[in-house]
Short mmCIF file of C-alpha atoms in Angstrom, two decimals:
data_model
loop_
_atom_site.label_atom_id
_atom_site.label_comp_id
_atom_site.label_asym_id
_atom_site.label_seq_id
_atom_site.Cartn_x
_atom_site.Cartn_y
_atom_site.Cartn_z
CA MET A 277 0.11 -0.09 0.04
CA TYR A 278 1.30 3.64 -0.77
CA GLY A 279 -0.97 6.53 0.19
CA GLY A 280 -4.03 4.46 0.50
CA ILE A 281 -3.55 3.03 -3.18
CA ARG A 282 -2.52 -0.39 -3.75
CA LEU A 283 0.33 -0.64 -6.40
CA SER A 284 -0.19 -3.56 -8.92
CA ASN A 285 2.43 -6.22 -8.91
CA TYR A 286 4.16 -5.53 -12.42
CA SER A 287 7.03 -7.56 -13.75
CA GLU A 288 8.66 -7.65 -17.22
CA LEU A 289 8.68 -11.59 -16.97
CA ILE A 290 5.56 -13.64 -18.23
CA LYS A 291 4.64 -17.09 -17.84
CA ASN A 292 3.75 -17.73 -21.59
CA LEU A 293 3.46 -15.75 -24.85
CA LYS A 294 -0.11 -15.76 -25.51
CA ASN A 295 -1.42 -12.58 -24.26
CA VAL A 296 1.54 -10.22 -25.02
CA ARG A 297 2.13 -11.73 -28.60
CA GLU A 298 -1.53 -10.16 -29.66
CA TYR A 299 -0.55 -6.59 -28.37
CA MET A 300 2.92 -6.92 -30.18
CA LYS A 301 1.02 -8.07 -33.43
CA ASP A 302 -1.44 -5.11 -33.01
CA PHE A 303 1.30 -2.46 -32.29
CA TYR A 304 3.42 -3.67 -35.08
CA ILE A 305 0.61 -4.26 -38.18
CA TYR A 306 -1.58 -1.65 -37.25
CA GLY A 307 0.14 1.17 -35.21
CA PHE A 308 -2.66 3.37 -34.97
CA LYS A 309 -4.81 2.07 -31.86
CA THR A 310 -5.06 3.89 -28.80
CA ARG A 311 -5.75 2.75 -25.33
CA ASN A 312 -9.46 2.64 -25.55
CA ASP A 313 -9.46 0.48 -28.86
CA PHE A 314 -8.03 -2.61 -26.73
CA GLN A 315 -11.49 -3.57 -25.24
CA GLU A 316 -10.75 -7.28 -24.80
CA LYS A 317 -8.89 -7.05 -21.60
CA SER A 318 -8.97 -4.32 -18.85
CA GLN A 319 -7.02 -1.05 -19.25
CA ARG A 320 -4.65 -2.30 -16.45
CA THR A 321 -3.76 -5.19 -18.49
CA TYR A 322 -3.13 -3.09 -21.62
CA ASP A 323 -0.88 -0.92 -19.56
CA ASN A 324 1.27 -3.70 -18.17
CA GLU A 325 1.43 -5.50 -21.52
CA ARG A 326 2.53 -2.15 -23.26
CA ARG A 327 5.20 -1.51 -20.60
CA ARG A 328 6.47 -4.97 -20.99
CA ILE A 329 7.00 -4.23 -24.95
CA GLU A 330 8.43 -0.96 -24.40
CA SER A 331 11.00 -2.43 -21.77
CA TRP A 332 11.88 -5.20 -24.30
CA LEU A 333 12.16 -3.14 -27.62
CA GLY A 334 13.14 0.34 -26.32
CA ASP A 335 13.53 2.87 -29.12
CA LEU A 336 11.55 0.71 -31.59
CA VAL A 337 8.35 1.52 -29.75
CA LYS A 338 7.11 4.90 -31.13
CA LEU A 339 4.39 7.07 -29.24
CA ASN A 340 2.27 9.41 -31.03
CA ASP A 341 -0.29 11.82 -29.47
CA THR A 342 -3.27 12.26 -31.48
CA SER A 343 -6.91 13.73 -30.63
CA ARG A 344 -8.05 10.18 -30.24
CA GLY A 345 -5.28 9.45 -27.54
CA ARG A 346 -1.91 7.98 -27.82
CA GLN A 347 -1.17 5.72 -30.38
CA VAL A 348 1.61 3.11 -29.79
CA SER A 349 3.44 1.41 -32.76
CA ILE A 350 6.54 -0.75 -33.31
CA SER A 351 8.59 0.77 -36.00
CA ALA A 352 11.78 -0.93 -37.30
CA ASP A 353 13.46 -1.03 -40.83
CA CYS A 354 13.57 -4.79 -41.30
CA GLY A 355 16.08 -4.57 -44.23
CA HIS A 356 18.93 -3.23 -42.18
CA ILE A 357 18.70 -5.16 -38.90
CA SER A 358 20.92 -7.94 -38.13
CA THR A 359 18.66 -9.66 -35.61
CA ASN A 360 14.78 -9.92 -35.03
CA PRO A 361 14.09 -7.58 -32.02
CA LEU A 362 10.73 -9.34 -31.28
CA TYR A 363 12.90 -12.53 -30.27
CA ARG A 364 13.48 -10.52 -26.87
CA ALA A 365 9.87 -11.65 -26.07
CA TYR A 366 11.05 -15.21 -25.87
CA GLN A 367 13.58 -14.38 -23.47
CA SER A 368 11.24 -12.84 -20.64
CA LYS A 369 9.64 -16.39 -19.22
CA SER A 370 9.20 -15.92 -15.49
CA PHE A 371 10.58 -18.22 -12.90
CA THR A 372 10.21 -19.14 -9.15
CA ASP A 373 12.95 -19.00 -6.40
CA ASN A 374 13.34 -22.68 -6.71
CA ASP A 375 13.79 -22.60 -10.52
CA ILE A 376 16.70 -20.17 -10.29
CA LEU A 377 18.19 -21.91 -7.28
CA LEU A 378 18.04 -25.48 -8.79
CA HIS A 379 19.38 -24.18 -12.20
CA PHE A 380 22.80 -23.27 -10.43
CA TYR A 381 22.69 -26.11 -7.96
CA ILE A 382 22.14 -28.81 -10.52
CA LEU A 383 24.40 -27.55 -12.99
CA ASP A 384 27.11 -26.85 -10.45
CA ILE A 385 26.96 -30.50 -8.99
CA LEU A 386 26.92 -32.29 -12.28
CA LYS A 387 29.78 -30.27 -13.57
CA SER A 388 31.86 -32.15 -11.18
CA GLU A 389 30.23 -35.51 -11.41
CA ASP A 390 29.84 -38.03 -14.50
CA SER A 391 26.47 -39.07 -13.53
CA LEU A 392 24.17 -38.95 -10.53
CA SER A 393 20.76 -40.47 -9.57
CA LEU A 394 17.75 -38.50 -8.52
CA ASP A 395 18.45 -39.04 -4.74
CA ASP A 396 22.29 -38.65 -4.96
CA ILE A 397 21.46 -34.98 -6.62
CA THR A 398 18.86 -34.23 -3.91
CA ASN A 399 21.20 -35.20 -1.12
CA ARG A 400 24.15 -33.25 -2.52
CA ILE A 401 21.82 -30.16 -2.61
CA CYS A 402 20.91 -30.76 0.95
CA ASP A 403 24.59 -31.22 2.00
CA ASN A 404 26.42 -28.49 -0.11
CA TYR A 405 23.92 -25.75 0.13
CA SER A 406 22.28 -26.35 3.55
CA ILE A 407 18.69 -26.44 1.89
CA ILE A 408 16.08 -29.17 2.09
CA LEU A 409 14.06 -29.75 -1.04
CA ASP A 410 11.51 -32.28 -1.90
CA THR A 411 12.70 -35.11 -4.28
CA GLN A 412 9.79 -34.58 -6.56
CA ILE A 413 10.71 -30.88 -7.18
CA VAL A 414 14.12 -31.79 -8.14
CA ARG A 415 12.70 -34.63 -10.25
CA LEU A 416 10.72 -32.02 -12.31
CA LYS A 417 13.35 -29.69 -12.80
CA LEU A 418 15.77 -32.63 -13.94
CA ASN A 419 13.18 -33.56 -16.63
CA GLU A 420 12.46 -30.27 -17.62
CA TYR A 421 16.09 -30.03 -18.51
CA VAL A 422 16.26 -33.38 -19.98
CA GLU A 423 13.36 -32.49 -22.36
CA SER A 424 15.53 -29.02 -23.09
CA GLY A 425 18.71 -31.04 -24.08
CA ILE A 426 20.73 -29.66 -21.41
CA ILE A 427 20.95 -32.85 -19.30
CA CYS A 428 21.10 -36.37 -20.18
CA LYS A 429 19.12 -39.18 -18.67
CA GLU A 430 20.17 -43.00 -18.79
CA LYS A 431 18.86 -45.84 -16.93
CA HIS A 432 21.19 -47.78 -14.94
CA GLY A 433 19.95 -51.14 -13.40
CA ARG A 434 16.39 -49.83 -11.76
CA ALA A 435 17.37 -46.16 -11.49
CA PHE A 436 17.81 -43.33 -13.80
CA VAL A 437 21.05 -41.34 -13.86
CA TYR A 438 21.37 -37.75 -14.94
CA SER A 439 24.58 -36.13 -16.47
CA LEU A 440 25.38 -32.95 -18.29
CA CYS A 441 24.92 -33.27 -22.13
CA PRO A 442 28.39 -32.57 -23.81
CA GLN A 443 28.57 -29.61 -26.03
CA PRO A 444 28.84 -30.75 -29.67
CA LYS A 445 32.54 -30.18 -31.02
CA PHE A 446 31.22 -28.63 -34.17
CA ILE A 447 29.67 -25.50 -32.29
CA ASP A 448 33.16 -23.86 -32.54
CA ASN A 449 33.40 -24.40 -36.36
CA PRO A 450 33.44 -20.94 -38.10
CA ASP A 451 31.38 -22.59 -40.96
CA PHE A 452 28.84 -23.86 -38.47
CA GLN A 453 28.60 -20.41 -36.77
CA THR A 454 28.08 -18.64 -40.15
CA ALA A 455 25.17 -21.07 -40.60
CA LEU A 456 23.87 -19.94 -37.19
CA LYS A 457 24.03 -16.44 -38.25
CA PHE A 458 21.81 -17.11 -41.34
CA PHE A 459 19.32 -19.30 -39.46
CA SER A 460 19.03 -16.52 -36.85
CA MET A 461 17.62 -14.40 -39.37
CA ALA A 462 15.35 -17.11 -41.19
CA TYR A 463 12.30 -18.28 -39.99
CA PRO A 464 10.37 -20.34 -38.90
CA PHE A 465 12.15 -20.83 -35.58
CA GLY A 466 15.10 -18.63 -36.26
CA VAL A 467 14.79 -17.86 -32.49
CA VAL A 468 16.88 -21.02 -32.06
CA GLY A 469 19.96 -19.77 -33.86
CA TYR A 470 19.43 -16.39 -32.03
CA TYR A 471 19.68 -18.30 -28.76
CA ILE A 472 22.64 -20.11 -29.61
CA LEU A 473 24.35 -17.19 -30.92
CA ASN A 474 23.85 -15.29 -27.52
CA GLN A 475 25.30 -18.42 -25.62
CA LEU A 476 28.30 -18.09 -27.61
CA GLY A 477 28.59 -14.22 -27.37
CA ILE A 478 28.34 -13.85 -31.20
CA GLU A 479 26.52 -11.33 -33.25
CA ASN A 480 25.20 -11.68 -36.79
CA ASP A 481 27.56 -9.57 -38.91
CA ILE A 482 27.01 -10.96 -42.23
CA PHE A 483 23.34 -11.22 -43.08
CA LEU A 484 20.47 -8.86 -43.91
CA LEU A 485 17.13 -9.67 -45.40
CA LYS A 486 15.29 -7.37 -47.82
CA HIS A 487 12.10 -8.81 -47.12
CA ASN A 488 12.04 -9.74 -43.49
CA TYR A 489 8.74 -10.47 -42.02
CA ILE A 490 9.87 -10.14 -38.39
CA VAL A 491 6.26 -10.19 -36.86
CA HIS A 492 5.60 -13.89 -37.90
CA THR A 493 8.23 -14.96 -35.35
CA LEU A 494 5.41 -14.62 -32.80
CA GLU A 495 3.37 -17.36 -34.40
CA ASP A 496 6.49 -19.99 -33.81
CA THR A 497 4.76 -21.08 -30.42
CA ILE A 498 1.61 -21.86 -32.38
CA LEU A 499 3.68 -23.50 -35.41
CA MET A 500 5.66 -25.97 -33.32
CA PRO A 501 2.67 -28.18 -31.99
CA LEU A 502 1.32 -27.86 -35.56
CA ILE A 503 4.31 -29.59 -36.99
CA GLN A 504 4.63 -31.99 -34.54
CA SER A 505 1.05 -33.09 -35.34
CA ILE A 506 1.72 -33.50 -38.72
CA ASN A 507 4.83 -35.42 -38.47
CA GLU A 508 3.24 -37.63 -35.90
CA HIS A 509 -0.11 -37.88 -38.02
CA ARG A 510 -2.28 -36.50 -34.96
CA THR A 511 -5.56 -34.57 -34.87
CA VAL A 512 -5.41 -31.12 -32.99
CA GLU A 513 -7.98 -28.84 -31.16
CA VAL A 514 -7.39 -25.32 -32.54
CA VAL A 515 -8.85 -22.20 -30.88
CA ASN A 516 -9.13 -19.79 -33.71
CA PHE A 517 -10.57 -16.10 -33.89
CA GLY A 518 -11.59 -14.40 -36.71
CA ARG A 519 -11.95 -10.64 -37.73
CA ASP A 520 -15.19 -10.31 -35.62
CA LYS A 521 -12.81 -11.28 -32.51
CA GLN A 522 -15.05 -14.31 -31.67
CA GLU A 523 -13.14 -17.35 -30.66
CA ARG A 524 -14.29 -20.69 -32.25
CA THR A 525 -12.83 -24.37 -31.48
CA ILE A 526 -12.04 -26.40 -34.54
CA TYR A 527 -11.29 -29.92 -34.43
CA GLY A 528 -9.33 -31.37 -37.42
CA ILE A 529 -6.34 -32.72 -38.83
CA PRO A 530 -3.39 -30.54 -40.01
CA LEU A 531 -2.20 -31.38 -43.51
CA ARG A 532 0.16 -28.37 -44.50
CA ILE A 533 1.60 -25.28 -43.73
CA TYR A 534 1.59 -22.59 -46.36
CA VAL A 535 3.64 -19.52 -46.57
CA SER A 536 2.90 -16.27 -48.76
CA THR A 537 5.85 -15.22 -50.52
CA GLN A 538 4.36 -11.65 -50.85
CA THR A 539 3.29 -11.10 -47.30
CA GLY A 540 5.35 -13.91 -45.27
CA ARG A 541 1.93 -14.66 -43.86
CA ARG A 542 1.59 -18.49 -42.78
CA TYR A 543 -1.62 -20.53 -43.01
CA LEU A 544 -2.46 -23.73 -41.43
CA ILE A 545 -4.23 -26.24 -44.08
CA LEU A 546 -6.59 -28.30 -42.01
CA PHE A 547 -9.15 -31.17 -42.63
CA ASN A 548 -12.27 -29.83 -40.61
CA LEU A 549 -13.75 -33.18 -39.14
CA LYS A 550 -17.11 -31.41 -37.99
CA TYR A 551 -17.95 -30.20 -41.69
CA ASN A 552 -15.88 -32.64 -43.75
CA ARG A 553 -13.98 -30.17 -45.73
CA ILE A 554 -10.51 -28.67 -46.03
CA LYS A 555 -10.24 -25.13 -44.47
CA SER A 556 -7.20 -22.84 -44.34
CA LEU A 557 -6.49 -20.84 -41.21
CA ARG A 558 -4.15 -17.87 -40.75
CA LEU A 559 -1.56 -18.55 -38.05
CA ASP A 560 -1.72 -15.13 -36.70
CA PHE A 561 -5.40 -15.73 -35.74
CA VAL A 562 -4.96 -18.90 -33.86
CA ARG A 563 -4.76 -18.55 -30.16
CA SER A 564 -3.63 -22.18 -29.08
CA VAL A 565 -3.34 -25.49 -30.20
CA LYS A 566 -3.64 -28.85 -28.55
CA VAL A 567 -2.00 -31.98 -29.98
CA LEU A 568 -4.42 -35.14 -29.60
CA ASP A 569 -4.79 -38.60 -30.84
CA VAL A 570 -2.95 -40.35 -33.89
CA ILE A 571 -5.22 -40.98 -36.70
CA SER A 572 -4.66 -44.21 -38.59
CA ASN A 573 -5.97 -43.22 -42.08
CA TYR A 574 -3.81 -40.01 -42.38
CA ASP A 575 -2.82 -40.92 -45.65
CA GLU A 576 -6.16 -40.77 -46.95
CA TYR A 577 -6.63 -37.20 -45.97
CA VAL A 578 -3.44 -36.17 -47.42
CA GLN A 579 -4.39 -37.70 -50.87
CA THR A 580 -7.59 -35.65 -50.59
CA PHE A 581 -5.75 -32.49 -49.94
CA GLU A 582 -3.23 -33.38 -52.92
CA LYS A 583 -6.02 -33.91 -55.44
CA ASN A 584 -7.83 -30.80 -54.73
CA SER A 585 -4.94 -28.47 -53.92
CA LYS A 586 -4.13 -28.10 -57.76
CA TYR A 587 -7.44 -26.18 -58.02
CA CYS A 588 -6.40 -23.38 -55.30
CA TRP A 589 -5.21 -20.27 -56.48
CA GLY A 590 -4.05 -19.27 -53.30
CA ILE A 591 -4.92 -20.75 -49.82
CA SER A 592 -8.70 -21.04 -50.13
CA PHE A 593 -10.70 -24.02 -50.67
CA GLY A 594 -13.98 -22.10 -51.24
CA ASN A 595 -17.19 -22.10 -49.18
CA PHE A 596 -18.37 -25.52 -50.17
CA LYS A 597 -19.49 -28.24 -47.72
CA LYS A 598 -18.25 -30.94 -50.06
CA VAL A 599 -14.54 -30.63 -51.32
CA GLY A 600 -14.08 -30.98 -55.18
CA ASN A 601 -16.44 -28.32 -56.20
CA PHE A 602 -14.92 -25.30 -58.18
CA GLU A 603 -15.49 -22.23 -60.08
CA TYR A 604 -14.35 -20.75 -63.45
CA ILE A 605 -13.40 -17.42 -64.62
CA LYS A 606 -12.50 -16.38 -68.32
CA PHE A 607 -11.09 -13.19 -69.39
CA THR A 608 -9.66 -11.89 -72.72
CA ILE A 609 -7.09 -9.55 -73.52
CA GLU A 610 -5.65 -7.60 -76.29
CA LEU A 611 -1.94 -7.35 -76.97
CA GLU A 612 0.20 -5.55 -79.71
CA LEU A 613 2.67 -8.33 -80.64
CA PRO A 614 5.60 -8.92 -80.71
CA LYS A 615 5.98 -5.52 -79.01
CA GLU A 616 4.20 -6.88 -75.90
CA SER A 617 5.11 -10.44 -76.06
CA TYR A 618 6.52 -10.08 -72.42
CA ILE A 619 2.76 -9.64 -71.38
CA LEU A 620 2.01 -12.95 -73.08
CA ASN A 621 4.66 -14.64 -71.31
CA ARG A 622 3.60 -13.63 -67.99
CA LEU A 623 -0.04 -14.51 -68.82
CA ILE A 624 1.22 -18.09 -69.40
CA ARG A 625 3.60 -18.25 -66.73
CA GLU A 626 1.21 -16.81 -63.91
CA CYS A 627 -1.98 -18.50 -64.85
CA ARG A 628 -2.12 -21.15 -62.23
CA ASN A 629 -4.89 -23.74 -62.80
CA GLY A 630 -5.66 -22.30 -66.17
CA LYS A 631 -5.28 -22.38 -69.70
CA VAL A 632 -4.12 -19.66 -72.11
CA GLU A 633 -5.64 -19.77 -75.75
CA LYS A 634 -5.06 -17.72 -78.87
CA ILE A 635 -8.16 -16.20 -80.35
CA SER A 636 -6.50 -14.28 -83.12
CA ASN A 637 -3.02 -12.55 -83.52
CA SER A 638 -3.93 -9.64 -80.95
CA LEU A 639 -6.42 -11.53 -78.76
CA TYR A 640 -5.60 -14.35 -76.24
CA SER A 641 -7.96 -15.69 -73.54
CA CYS A 642 -7.06 -17.09 -70.19
CA THR A 643 -9.54 -19.63 -68.35
CA ILE A 644 -9.01 -20.62 -64.76
CA GLU A 645 -10.61 -23.05 -62.84
CA THR A 646 -10.33 -22.88 -58.92
CA PHE A 647 -12.36 -23.25 -55.73
CA ASP A 648 -12.45 -19.37 -54.93
CA ILE A 649 -11.99 -17.20 -58.09
CA THR A 650 -12.21 -14.12 -55.73
CA GLU A 651 -8.41 -14.71 -55.08
CA THR A 652 -7.51 -14.11 -58.73
CA LYS A 653 -9.20 -10.54 -58.57
CA ASN A 654 -5.91 -8.58 -57.85
CA TRP A 655 -3.89 -10.53 -60.43
CA ILE A 656 -6.47 -10.24 -63.50
CA ARG A 657 -6.72 -6.41 -62.45
CA SER A 658 -3.20 -6.05 -63.15
CA PHE A 659 -4.07 -6.73 -67.13
CA ILE A 660 -6.89 -4.04 -66.69
CA GLY A 661 -5.79 -1.63 -69.60
CA ARG A 662 -5.79 -4.58 -71.96
CA ILE A 663 -8.95 -6.66 -70.85
CA VAL A 664 -11.56 -6.81 -73.62
CA SER A 665 -13.97 -9.22 -71.84
CA ILE A 666 -14.58 -11.05 -68.55
CA GLU A 667 -16.97 -13.98 -67.69
CA SER A 668 -17.19 -16.23 -64.77
CA SER A 669 -19.61 -18.79 -63.06
CA ASN A 670 -19.73 -16.59 -60.13
CA LYS A 671 -21.68 -13.42 -61.33
CA ASN A 672 -20.87 -11.48 -58.18
CA VAL A 673 -17.28 -11.21 -59.23
CA THR A 674 -17.83 -10.27 -62.79
CA ASN A 675 -20.65 -7.50 -61.81
CA LYS A 676 -17.98 -6.16 -59.08
CA PHE A 677 -15.55 -5.79 -61.81
CA TYR A 678 -17.67 -4.03 -64.38
CA GLU A 679 -18.94 -1.82 -61.47
CA ASP A 680 -15.28 -1.01 -60.51
CA ILE A 681 -14.57 -0.16 -64.05
CA SER A 682 -17.68 2.15 -64.40
CA LYS A 683 -16.66 3.99 -61.05
CA MET A 684 -13.25 4.66 -62.32
CA HIS A 685 -14.57 5.87 -65.86
CA GLN A 686 -16.85 8.31 -64.26
CA MET A 687 -13.89 9.46 -61.77
CA TYR A 688 -11.53 10.04 -64.43
CA LYS A 689 -14.22 11.52 -66.65
CA GLU A 690 -14.98 14.20 -64.21
CA ASN A 691 -11.67 15.14 -63.75
#
């Protein structure tokens, strides 16, 4: 208590990344929200998360006072940074007093011993440091370090013995360290390379990435269990939220992870068992993943995916309840050949799931079959000055195209 007011307990350390990753993502992607725009949690929660992010990222956090309030954003020139600053969030996991004590006690004891049993380690802690700890507490910490690869566990007779895992000899190899520098800038899981470089006291002084989508590292804690479930042929329970911010629990079979070469955005391709269809989910809209049971006929779902994925323009499998239905769109362009032969070459090269046909010396048509033709709109519009006609099985798409042309005509006509 201070002056009759109870001060909240604030710490830069966090138990998990779930809450703060949403704020970091909003600050980085949007950058125009004020305190009042974050209505999902209390304003105290907002203040604590903002202060944590400011302490981690320092000068990268920008504050802009407007008539609506103070806007918080994260600003970084991603093409000129040698490490991803958002990795610092992963270094902020909270710990208990026992965590920090046992970290040094266990490592100090095993440093001078080849291998010891659980009881031996517990007794050495009691004798060497005059502290009494329950065996179960020591066991949990040992198993945590075994899973992390810090400690090795082997069975001798009826008991397990523990020892420090030896450091790989190749870790001091300059070529390996160069690979680490590259890996620390790559994604996914570049944070692993970043951790090892930190441990070795080495900085990346070689690599810069022109298209460096640093914000997607916040999804790595979601991506890891998904990759595990794909490798082990398991079902998952995914908690997902859409643009309406409503959480939905989806039960299904993860099949692939897609990555956009334009935005770096990552998607989960999943077979939704409730609706019996393939669905794509943005990883930055996934809140949590729970790995469930092994599924014996996993290969059948993979075959269904491979059969239908060739009809995807991007990541959408359409809005159909039954996989296998698709739409078509056909547009015709007029070219001045051979002067504009590069346009024809681009049309042929980029026309996924489609067929380019010659109508005359100057007219060429492109017909595309896909699950969701709305994904083709931006690409088709890049030929807008040469489009002669357009038709589609989805009348809404063609009507919207002609409406946009009419509006653009009116706008330029008035000017």
